[in-house]
Amino acid sequence: MENPLNPFNSDKVIVVKNPGEANREIMIKDGEKMEKYQSTGKIGQGEGMKAGVTYRLKDGSFVYVPKDKRAGP
């Protein structure tokens, strides 16, 4: 399997390191550009709506299921 963070890979990749922990990091690689974000531990607030649901599978991986636009709010 190819390293998804390889700088020569043109794919867009998002990696979450230590998910659910206070020291989590998010790395976003879009082509040759890479950005890294660290959690501050602060809880954000604002207006918005539920966009979908994320499930943790038995193998530890996550799957995101977007909200069906046809089903309504």
Coordinates of C-alpha atoms in Angstrom, one line a residue:
M1 CA 0.0 0.0 0.0
E2 CA 1.3 3.5 -0.9
N3 CA 1.9 6.0 1.8
P4 CA -1.1 8.4 1.6
L5 CA 1.1 11.3 2.9
N6 CA 3.7 10.9 0.2
P7 CA 4.4 14.4 -1.2
F8 CA 4.4 13.0 -4.8
N9 CA 0.9 11.6 -4.4
S10 CA -1.7 14.0 -5.8
D11 CA -4.6 12.7 -3.8
K12 CA -6.3 14.8 -1.1
V13 CA -5.9 13.0 2.3
I14 CA -7.1 13.8 5.8
V15 CA -5.4 12.0 8.8
V16 CA -6.6 12.3 12.4
K17 CA -3.9 11.4 14.9
N18 CA -5.1 10.4 18.4
P19 CA -8.9 10.8 17.7
G20 CA -11.0 11.6 20.7
E21 CA -7.9 12.5 22.8
A22 CA -6.9 15.9 24.2
N23 CA -3.7 15.8 22.1
R24 CA -5.4 15.0 18.7
E25 CA -4.0 16.4 15.5
I26 CA -5.5 16.7 12.1
M27 CA -3.3 16.7 9.0
I28 CA -4.7 17.7 5.6
K29 CA -2.7 17.0 2.4
D30 CA -4.0 18.4 -0.8
G31 CA -1.6 17.5 -3.6
E32 CA 1.8 19.0 -2.5
K33 CA 0.3 21.3 0.2
M34 CA 0.1 19.9 3.7
E35 CA -1.5 21.7 6.8
K36 CA -1.5 20.5 10.4
Y37 CA -3.9 21.5 13.1
Q38 CA -3.7 20.7 16.8
S39 CA -6.6 20.6 19.3
T40 CA -6.7 23.4 21.8
G41 CA -9.2 21.5 24.0
K42 CA -11.7 24.3 23.8
I43 CA -15.3 23.5 22.7
G44 CA -16.6 25.6 19.8
Q45 CA -20.0 27.0 19.4
G46 CA -22.1 28.5 16.7
E47 CA -25.1 27.9 14.5
G48 CA -25.4 25.0 12.2
M49 CA -27.2 21.7 11.5
K50 CA -26.5 18.0 11.7
A51 CA -24.7 16.9 8.6
G52 CA -24.5 13.2 9.2
V53 CA -23.4 10.5 11.6
T54 CA -20.0 8.9 12.2
Y55 CA -19.7 5.3 13.4
R56 CA -16.7 3.5 14.8
L57 CA -16.5 0.0 13.4
K58 CA -15.2 -3.2 15.2
D59 CA -11.8 -2.9 13.6
G60 CA -11.4 0.7 15.0
S61 CA -11.9 2.5 11.7
F62 CA -14.6 5.2 11.3
V63 CA -17.2 5.6 8.6
Y64 CA -19.1 8.8 8.0
V65 CA -22.7 8.6 6.7
P66 CA -24.0 12.0 5.3
K67 CA -27.5 13.0 6.2
D68 CA -29.9 12.2 3.4
K69 CA -30.9 15.5 1.8
R70 CA -34.3 14.1 0.7
A71 CA -35.3 13.0 4.2
G72 CA -35.6 16.5 5.5
P73 CA -34.4 18.0 8.8

